[in-house]
mmCIF file of C-alpha atoms and ligand atoms in Angstrom:
data_model
loop_
_atom_site.group_PDB
_atom_site.id
_atom_site.type_symbol
_atom_site.label_atom_id
_atom_site.label_comp_id
_atom_site.label_asym_id
_atom_site.label_seq_id
_atom_site.Cartn_x
_atom_site.Cartn_y
_atom_site.Cartn_z
ATOM 1 C CA MET A 19 -0.014 0.003 0.264
ATOM 2 C CA THR A 20 1.355 3.033 -0.672
ATOM 3 C CA SER A 21 0.175 6.611 0.206
ATOM 4 C CA ALA A 22 -0.715 9.666 -1.723
ATOM 5 C CA ILE A 23 -0.172 12.769 -1.947
ATOM 6 C CA ALA A 24 -2.560 14.077 -4.436
ATOM 7 C CA ASN A 25 -3.795 17.271 -3.007
ATOM 8 C CA GLN A 26 -1.472 17.636 -0.031
ATOM 9 C CA THR A 27 0.420 20.508 0.051
ATOM 10 C CA ALA A 28 4.444 20.601 -0.280
ATOM 11 C CA LEU A 29 6.757 23.257 0.250
ATOM 12 C CA ILE A 30 10.126 23.659 -1.324
ATOM 13 C CA THR A 31 12.708 25.353 -0.580
ATOM 14 C CA GLY A 32 15.627 25.861 -3.838
ATOM 15 C CA ALA A 33 12.818 25.136 -5.715
ATOM 16 C CA SER A 34 14.196 27.853 -8.561
ATOM 17 C CA SER A 35 16.510 25.263 -9.847
ATOM 18 C CA GLY A 36 18.282 21.804 -9.786
ATOM 19 C CA ILE A 37 16.710 18.949 -7.494
ATOM 20 C CA GLY A 38 13.874 21.728 -5.469
ATOM 21 C CA ALA A 39 12.887 22.340 -9.301
ATOM 22 C CA ALA A 40 13.125 18.600 -9.957
ATOM 23 C CA CYS A 41 11.030 17.524 -7.330
ATOM 24 C CA ALA A 42 8.518 20.379 -7.687
ATOM 25 C CA ARG A 43 8.374 18.702 -11.575
ATOM 26 C CA ALA A 44 7.747 15.017 -9.977
ATOM 27 C CA PHE A 45 4.991 15.867 -7.207
ATOM 28 C CA ALA A 46 3.767 18.128 -9.716
ATOM 29 C CA SER A 47 2.778 15.223 -11.614
ATOM 30 C CA ALA A 48 1.926 13.348 -8.280
ATOM 31 C CA GLY A 49 -0.828 15.749 -8.019
ATOM 32 C CA ALA A 50 0.807 17.745 -5.435
ATOM 33 C CA ARG A 51 0.301 22.282 -3.993
ATOM 34 C CA LEU A 52 3.348 23.052 -4.566
ATOM 35 C CA ILE A 53 4.633 26.059 -3.004
ATOM 36 C CA VAL A 54 7.902 26.743 -4.924
ATOM 37 C CA ALA A 55 10.565 29.073 -2.234
ATOM 38 C CA ALA A 56 13.702 30.429 -3.472
ATOM 39 C CA ARG A 57 15.154 33.491 -3.728
ATOM 40 C CA ARG A 58 15.096 33.987 -7.453
ATOM 41 C CA SER A 59 11.812 35.506 -8.668
ATOM 42 C CA GLU A 60 11.679 34.709 -12.546
ATOM 43 C CA PRO A 61 12.570 30.931 -12.422
ATOM 44 C CA LEU A 62 10.186 30.528 -9.411
ATOM 45 C CA GLN A 63 7.444 31.847 -11.883
ATOM 46 C CA ALA A 64 8.378 29.823 -14.917
ATOM 47 C CA LEU A 65 8.414 26.895 -13.445
ATOM 48 C CA ALA A 66 4.806 27.919 -11.353
ATOM 49 C CA GLU A 67 3.322 28.448 -15.072
ATOM 50 C CA ALA A 68 4.812 25.773 -16.627
ATOM 51 C CA LEU A 69 3.636 23.088 -13.909
ATOM 52 C CA GLN A 70 0.134 24.389 -14.110
ATOM 53 C CA GLN A 71 -0.358 24.115 -17.728
ATOM 54 C CA GLN A 72 1.003 20.414 -17.632
ATOM 55 C CA HIS A 73 -1.028 19.356 -14.502
ATOM 56 C CA PRO A 74 -4.732 20.661 -12.746
ATOM 57 C CA VAL A 75 -2.528 22.024 -9.929
ATOM 58 C CA GLU A 76 -1.471 25.264 -8.301
ATOM 59 C CA VAL A 77 1.461 26.060 -7.626
ATOM 60 C CA LEU A 78 1.974 28.695 -5.482
ATOM 61 C CA PRO A 79 6.201 31.060 -5.757
ATOM 62 C CA VAL A 80 7.536 32.528 -2.674
ATOM 63 C CA VAL A 81 10.492 34.324 -3.145
ATOM 64 C CA LEU A 82 11.807 33.798 0.412
ATOM 65 C CA ASP A 83 15.296 34.520 1.499
ATOM 66 C CA VAL A 84 15.974 31.050 4.226
ATOM 67 C CA ARG A 85 19.025 33.015 6.477
ATOM 68 C CA TYR A 86 16.495 35.361 7.747
ATOM 69 C CA PRO A 87 14.499 33.964 10.389
ATOM 70 C CA GLU A 88 11.632 37.209 9.997
ATOM 71 C CA ALA A 89 11.596 36.528 6.753
ATOM 72 C CA VAL A 90 10.806 32.835 7.007
ATOM 73 C CA SER A 91 8.410 33.448 9.786
ATOM 74 C CA ALA A 92 6.563 35.847 8.346
ATOM 75 C CA ALA A 93 6.677 34.083 4.527
ATOM 76 C CA ILE A 94 4.701 30.659 6.447
ATOM 77 C CA ALA A 95 2.525 32.722 8.468
ATOM 78 C CA GLY A 96 1.352 34.863 5.646
ATOM 79 C CA LEU A 97 0.351 32.062 3.258
ATOM 80 C CA PRO A 98 -3.092 31.894 1.934
ATOM 81 C CA ALA A 99 -5.405 30.537 4.208
ATOM 82 C CA PRO A 100 -5.920 27.444 2.134
ATOM 83 C CA TRP A 101 -2.449 26.908 2.027
ATOM 84 C CA ARG A 102 -0.820 27.263 5.619
ATOM 85 C CA ASP A 103 -1.842 23.187 6.237
ATOM 86 C CA ILE A 104 2.161 22.252 4.588
ATOM 87 C CA ASP A 105 2.263 18.625 4.893
ATOM 88 C CA ILE A 106 5.642 18.142 2.821
ATOM 89 C CA LEU A 107 8.494 20.058 3.721
ATOM 90 C CA ILE A 108 11.756 19.190 1.218
ATOM 91 C CA ASN A 109 13.681 21.569 3.210
ATOM 92 C CA ASN A 110 15.717 21.586 -0.097
ATOM 93 C CA ALA A 111 17.566 25.275 -0.139
ATOM 94 C CA GLY A 112 21.455 25.063 -0.224
ATOM 95 C CA LEU A 113 25.094 26.407 -1.713
ATOM 96 C CA SER A 114 28.478 25.709 -1.732
ATOM 97 C CA ARG A 115 30.932 28.530 -2.080
ATOM 98 C CA GLY A 116 34.551 27.880 -3.255
ATOM 99 C CA LEU A 117 37.123 24.866 -2.583
ATOM 100 C CA ASP A 118 39.579 27.302 -0.224
ATOM 101 C CA LYS A 119 41.646 26.017 2.286
ATOM 102 C CA GLN A 120 40.234 26.237 5.660
ATOM 103 C CA TYR A 121 42.876 28.387 7.320
ATOM 104 C CA GLU A 122 42.610 30.988 3.827
ATOM 105 C CA ALA A 123 38.494 30.647 2.895
ATOM 106 C CA PRO A 124 36.706 33.992 3.190
ATOM 107 C CA LEU A 125 34.793 34.645 5.722
ATOM 108 C CA ASP A 126 31.811 35.357 4.062
ATOM 109 C CA ASP A 127 31.707 32.095 2.312
ATOM 110 C CA TRP A 128 31.404 30.391 5.179
ATOM 111 C CA GLU A 129 28.729 32.989 6.604
ATOM 112 C CA ALA A 130 26.371 31.944 3.258
ATOM 113 C CA MET A 131 26.604 27.971 3.654
ATOM 114 C CA ILE A 132 26.788 28.175 7.595
ATOM 115 C CA ASP A 133 23.283 30.542 7.111
ATOM 116 C CA THR A 134 21.591 28.657 4.578
ATOM 117 C CA ASN A 135 22.674 25.288 4.762
ATOM 118 C CA ILE A 136 22.618 24.506 8.392
ATOM 119 C CA LYS A 137 20.324 27.806 9.827
ATOM 120 C CA GLY A 138 17.997 28.110 7.088
ATOM 121 C CA LEU A 139 16.889 24.852 7.175
ATOM 122 C CA LEU A 140 15.994 25.302 10.781
ATOM 123 C CA TYR A 141 14.094 28.577 10.201
ATOM 124 C CA VAL A 142 11.778 27.121 8.358
ATOM 125 C CA THR A 143 11.315 23.337 9.810
ATOM 126 C CA ARG A 144 10.639 25.756 12.834
ATOM 127 C CA ALA A 145 8.541 27.637 11.335
ATOM 128 C CA VAL A 146 6.364 24.623 9.581
ATOM 129 C CA VAL A 147 6.503 22.215 11.934
ATOM 130 C CA PRO A 148 4.669 23.284 14.845
ATOM 131 C CA GLY A 149 1.798 23.030 12.018
ATOM 132 C CA MET A 150 2.703 19.498 11.111
ATOM 133 C CA VAL A 151 2.495 18.763 15.067
ATOM 134 C CA ALA A 152 -0.843 20.698 14.982
ATOM 135 C CA ARG A 153 -2.907 18.662 12.562
ATOM 136 C CA GLY A 154 -1.496 15.550 13.438
ATOM 137 C CA ARG A 155 0.106 14.867 9.962
ATOM 138 C CA GLY A 156 3.405 15.783 8.172
ATOM 139 C CA HIS A 157 6.618 15.114 6.546
ATOM 140 C CA VAL A 158 10.295 16.602 6.935
ATOM 141 C CA VAL A 159 12.379 16.287 3.760
ATOM 142 C CA ASN A 160 16.256 17.311 4.480
ATOM 143 C CA VAL A 161 18.793 17.282 1.469
ATOM 144 C CA GLY A 162 22.066 16.756 3.097
ATOM 145 C CA SER A 163 24.585 15.078 0.605
ATOM 146 C CA ILE A 164 27.840 12.600 0.795
ATOM 147 C CA ALA A 165 29.915 15.187 1.642
ATOM 148 C CA GLY A 166 28.184 15.084 5.169
ATOM 149 C CA ARG A 167 29.971 11.606 5.724
ATOM 150 C CA GLN A 168 32.921 12.519 4.638
ATOM 151 C CA THR A 169 35.207 15.792 4.557
ATOM 152 C CA TYR A 170 37.255 16.083 1.594
ATOM 153 C CA PRO A 171 40.016 19.007 1.180
ATOM 154 C CA GLY A 172 38.859 21.921 0.697
ATOM 155 C CA GLY A 173 36.035 21.739 1.484
ATOM 156 C CA SER A 174 35.273 21.169 5.491
ATOM 157 C CA VAL A 175 32.844 24.143 5.974
ATOM 158 C CA TYR A 176 30.082 23.080 3.686
ATOM 159 C CA CYS A 177 31.184 19.698 4.499
ATOM 160 C CA ALA A 178 30.449 20.474 8.133
ATOM 161 C CA THR A 179 27.008 21.594 7.226
ATOM 162 C CA LYS A 180 26.229 19.016 5.654
ATOM 163 C CA ALA A 181 26.697 16.919 8.493
ATOM 164 C CA ALA A 182 24.840 18.891 10.756
ATOM 165 C CA VAL A 183 21.818 18.428 8.402
ATOM 166 C CA ARG A 184 22.594 14.724 9.174
ATOM 167 C CA SER A 185 22.398 15.224 13.063
ATOM 168 C CA LEU A 186 19.205 17.604 12.381
ATOM 169 C CA SER A 187 17.458 14.798 11.235
ATOM 170 C CA GLU A 188 18.024 12.656 13.353
ATOM 171 C CA GLY A 189 16.963 14.487 16.265
ATOM 172 C CA LEU A 190 14.115 16.479 14.474
ATOM 173 C CA LYS A 191 13.052 12.725 14.233
ATOM 174 C CA LEU A 192 13.577 11.766 17.626
ATOM 175 C CA ASP A 193 11.752 15.382 18.122
ATOM 176 C CA LEU A 194 8.963 13.596 16.861
ATOM 177 C CA LEU A 195 8.249 10.052 18.624
ATOM 178 C CA GLY A 196 5.128 10.002 18.999
ATOM 179 C CA THR A 197 3.786 12.141 16.268
ATOM 180 C CA PRO A 198 2.626 10.766 13.540
ATOM 181 C CA VAL A 199 5.113 13.227 11.323
ATOM 182 C CA ARG A 200 8.307 11.647 9.848
ATOM 183 C CA VAL A 201 11.230 12.282 8.433
ATOM 184 C CA THR A 202 13.494 11.550 6.065
ATOM 185 C CA ASN A 203 17.766 12.294 5.398
ATOM 186 C CA ILE A 204 18.685 12.193 1.780
ATOM 187 C CA ASP A 205 22.036 12.112 0.788
ATOM 188 C CA PRO A 206 23.108 12.167 -2.833
ATOM 189 C CA GLY A 207 26.238 12.123 -3.812
ATOM 190 C CA LEU A 208 27.706 13.911 -7.188
ATOM 191 C CA VAL A 209 24.107 15.818 -9.253
ATOM 192 C CA GLU A 210 24.386 17.838 -12.236
ATOM 193 C CA THR A 211 22.913 21.872 -11.212
ATOM 194 C CA GLU A 212 23.571 24.377 -11.301
ATOM 195 C CA PHE A 213 25.487 23.686 -7.436
ATOM 196 C CA SER A 214 28.824 23.616 -8.943
ATOM 197 C CA VAL A 215 28.529 26.700 -11.066
ATOM 198 C CA VAL A 216 27.027 28.339 -8.399
ATOM 199 C CA ARG A 217 31.180 27.087 -6.151
ATOM 200 C CA PHE A 218 32.500 28.326 -8.300
ATOM 201 C CA GLY A 219 31.352 31.607 -8.942
ATOM 202 C CA GLY A 220 29.853 31.484 -12.222
ATOM 203 C CA ASP A 221 32.636 29.356 -14.359
ATOM 204 C CA ALA A 222 30.872 27.370 -16.002
ATOM 205 C CA ASP A 223 34.337 24.957 -17.763
ATOM 206 C CA ARG A 224 34.558 24.132 -13.914
ATOM 207 C CA ALA A 225 31.693 23.080 -13.348
ATOM 208 C CA LYS A 226 31.504 21.057 -16.005
ATOM 209 C CA GLY A 227 34.359 18.928 -14.901
ATOM 210 C CA VAL A 228 33.272 18.222 -11.875
ATOM 211 C CA TYR A 229 31.363 15.584 -14.245
ATOM 212 C CA GLN A 230 33.944 14.973 -16.343
ATOM 213 C CA GLY A 231 34.198 11.166 -17.958
ATOM 214 C CA MET A 232 31.113 10.234 -15.672
ATOM 215 C CA THR A 233 27.572 10.007 -15.222
ATOM 216 C CA PRO A 234 26.173 11.890 -12.552
ATOM 217 C CA LEU A 235 22.835 12.023 -10.576
ATOM 218 C CA THR A 236 19.871 14.250 -12.441
ATOM 219 C CA GLY A 237 17.573 16.471 -10.248
ATOM 220 C CA ASP A 238 15.207 13.620 -11.662
ATOM 221 C CA ASP A 239 16.954 11.019 -9.815
ATOM 222 C CA VAL A 240 16.864 12.357 -6.440
ATOM 223 C CA ALA A 241 13.626 13.500 -6.747
ATOM 224 C CA ASP A 242 11.955 10.490 -7.979
ATOM 225 C CA VAL A 243 13.831 9.188 -4.510
ATOM 226 C CA ILE A 244 11.858 12.068 -2.553
ATOM 227 C CA LEU A 245 8.908 11.280 -3.655
ATOM 228 C CA PHE A 246 9.924 6.986 -3.182
ATOM 229 C CA ALA A 247 10.093 8.936 0.378
ATOM 230 C CA VAL A 248 7.120 10.833 0.804
ATOM 231 C CA THR A 249 4.581 8.076 -1.012
ATOM 232 C CA ARG A 250 5.364 4.805 1.473
ATOM 233 C CA PRO A 251 2.275 4.086 4.209
ATOM 234 C CA PRO A 252 2.405 6.672 6.676
ATOM 235 C CA HIS A 253 3.700 3.546 9.848
ATOM 236 C CA VAL A 254 7.136 3.511 7.154
ATOM 237 C CA ASN A 255 9.394 5.981 8.184
ATOM 238 C CA ILE A 256 12.134 6.399 5.560
ATOM 239 C CA SER A 257 14.907 8.013 7.669
ATOM 240 C CA ASP A 258 18.001 7.916 6.244
ATOM 241 C CA VAL A 259 18.918 7.259 2.073
ATOM 242 C CA LEU A 260 22.583 7.935 0.858
ATOM 243 C CA LEU A 261 22.069 8.134 -3.281
ATOM 244 C CA LEU A 262 25.188 7.458 -5.291
ATOM 245 C CA PRO A 263 25.881 7.394 -8.657
ATOM 246 C CA THR A 264 26.354 4.128 -10.399
ATOM 247 C CA ASP A 265 30.445 5.989 -10.979
ATOM 248 C CA GLN A 266 30.677 7.266 -7.595
ATOM 249 C CA SER A 267 31.515 4.995 -4.422
ATOM 250 C CA SER A 268 32.700 7.523 -2.126
ATOM 251 C CA MET A 269 33.759 11.034 -2.225
ATOM 252 C CA PHE A 270 36.930 9.617 -3.221
ATOM 253 C CA HIS A 271 36.108 6.690 -5.267
ATOM 254 C CA ILE A 272 34.355 7.832 -8.662
ATOM 255 C CA HIS A 273 34.905 6.415 -12.294
ATOM 256 C CA ARG A 274 35.642 8.628 -15.184
ATOM 257 C CA ARG A 275 36.202 7.529 -18.877
ATOM 258 C CA PRO A 276 38.468 9.053 -21.188
ATOM 259 C CA GLU A 277 36.858 11.281 -22.851
ATOM 260 C CA SER A 278 36.292 10.540 -26.634
ATOM 261 C CA ILE A 279 37.884 12.590 -28.972
ATOM 262 C CA ALA A 280 35.500 14.597 -31.132
HETATM 263 P P1 LIG B 327 21.367 24.566 -7.204
HETATM 264 O O1 LIG B 327 21.771 25.831 -7.213
HETATM 265 O O2 LIG B 327 20.718 24.086 -8.690
HETATM 266 O O3 LIG B 327 19.783 24.942 -6.570
HETATM 267 C C1 LIG B 327 20.037 25.146 -5.439
HETATM 268 C C2 LIG B 327 19.326 26.113 -5.619
HETATM 269 O O4 LIG B 327 18.576 26.657 -3.760
HETATM 270 C C3 LIG B 327 18.214 27.207 -5.617
HETATM 271 O O5 LIG B 327 17.173 27.019 -5.911
HETATM 272 C C4 LIG B 327 18.821 28.492 -5.044
HETATM 273 O O6 LIG B 327 17.879 29.541 -5.613
HETATM 274 C C5 LIG B 327 18.430 27.604 -3.100
HETATM 275 N N1 LIG B 327 19.229 28.393 -2.276
HETATM 276 C C6 LIG B 327 20.643 29.032 -2.888
HETATM 277 N N2 LIG B 327 20.625 29.847 -1.134
HETATM 278 C C7 LIG B 327 19.279 29.502 -1.012
HETATM 279 C C8 LIG B 327 18.839 31.198 -0.018
HETATM 280 N N3 LIG B 327 19.397 31.660 0.657
HETATM 281 N N4 LIG B 327 17.488 30.926 0.301
HETATM 282 C C9 LIG B 327 16.410 30.169 -0.012
HETATM 283 N N5 LIG B 327 16.958 29.760 -1.536
HETATM 284 C C10 LIG B 327 17.593 29.193 -1.662
HETATM 285 O O7 LIG B 327 21.518 22.934 -6.735
HETATM 286 P P2 LIG B 327 21.502 21.492 -6.239
HETATM 287 O O8 LIG B 327 20.132 21.212 -6.909
HETATM 288 O O9 LIG B 327 22.470 20.501 -6.885
HETATM 289 O O10 LIG B 327 20.954 22.245 -4.915
HETATM 290 C C11 LIG B 327 19.892 21.990 -3.694
HETATM 291 C C12 LIG B 327 20.542 21.435 -2.892
HETATM 292 O O11 LIG B 327 20.784 19.597 -2.610
HETATM 293 C C13 LIG B 327 21.484 21.757 -2.053
HETATM 294 O O12 LIG B 327 21.565 21.615 -0.743
HETATM 295 C C14 LIG B 327 22.534 20.975 -2.403
HETATM 296 O O13 LIG B 327 24.139 21.012 -1.081
HETATM 297 C C15 LIG B 327 22.090 19.731 -1.808
HETATM 298 N N6 LIG B 327 23.495 19.019 -2.845
HETATM 299 C C16 LIG B 327 23.913 18.781 -4.230
HETATM 300 C C17 LIG B 327 23.997 18.115 -4.593
HETATM 301 C C18 LIG B 327 24.804 17.904 -6.559
HETATM 302 O O14 LIG B 327 26.181 17.351 -6.268
HETATM 303 N N7 LIG B 327 24.849 19.132 -6.771
HETATM 304 C C19 LIG B 327 24.991 17.248 -4.394
HETATM 305 C C20 LIG B 327 24.472 16.912 -2.374
HETATM 306 C C21 LIG B 327 23.244 17.336 -1.946
HETATM 307 P P3 LIG B 327 17.731 30.829 -5.270
HETATM 308 O O15 LIG B 327 19.151 30.950 -5.764
HETATM 309 O O16 LIG B 327 16.551 32.030 -6.898
HETATM 310 O O17 LIG B 327 17.883 31.049 -3.906
HETATM 311 C C1 LIG B 328 27.685 17.847 -3.381
HETATM 312 C C2 LIG B 328 28.187 16.694 -3.479
HETATM 313 O O1 LIG B 328 31.001 16.430 -4.039
HETATM 314 O O2 LIG B 328 29.520 18.438 -4.835
HETATM 315 O O3 LIG B 328 26.946 18.582 -1.985
HETATM 316 O O4 LIG B 328 30.609 18.181 -2.523
HETATM 317 S S1 LIG B 328 29.981 17.669 -3.411
#
């Protein structure tokens, strides 16, 4: 038995690109009503229009920077009445900045990663989960990373934020024991999205090199697994997922084929 999500309300943070946008597409196909949030308005509007043309669903774009607690609580409290009862929260907004050594990295990069990946996720959770507990239903999906399980050179702060996501997922599940609200932590390996372009400050060629000669996951692959997790029967909680490309066995084991010569 599965649990349908048609007509359930899902809030997806970081929905303007990559994994978040893919989750929006997957959830719209399954008939969920969507609140899609991110900082950039234009891609959110375009996504909302496309999904509403393709599926009989409602999509509400919300411009939101998760780094600001007042903005987060105001955005959730200010949702139109039919949208307030959020059934599924996908805490996906996140980023990496640079690959600098811990003793050399710009402080701004640390602030951006810690404020978004840890504090932003916490602010959204704090604003949404009390309603889930009160209504007696809900599912929180936190997007961590393999980087939260294995630290790599130059990645220490990004990796630390994703290790924190893992701890926060574990802690939320513990704190929700005795309620029907479920928690899923998903740690993907390499996924080709805008992630590496953002990490390298817009350098698309350098970003492309991250996935060179191997087949990375797509956002749709991750969304597929998240949709699976949230459609299990209510007594089943998929707590922890490590999702890797076949060409990746760990942070340090990636199978790359020689590029074919054009
Ligand atoms: P993208 O860069 O494609 O997407 C990141 C999303 O996060 C964008 O929609 C961006 O929107 C949003 N975002 C960033 N900062 C904020 C903010 N302050 N407030 C609100 N939204 C924000 O990358 P991915 O799709 O790959 O990343 C999604 C998640 O997956 C991240 O948490 C990332 O760490 C994680 N992840 C990625 C992997 C990968 O290899 N790509 C692997 C494992 C995990 P906007 O700029 O419009 O605000
Ligand atoms: C993103 C995966 O390996 O680029 O979390 O850090 S990696």
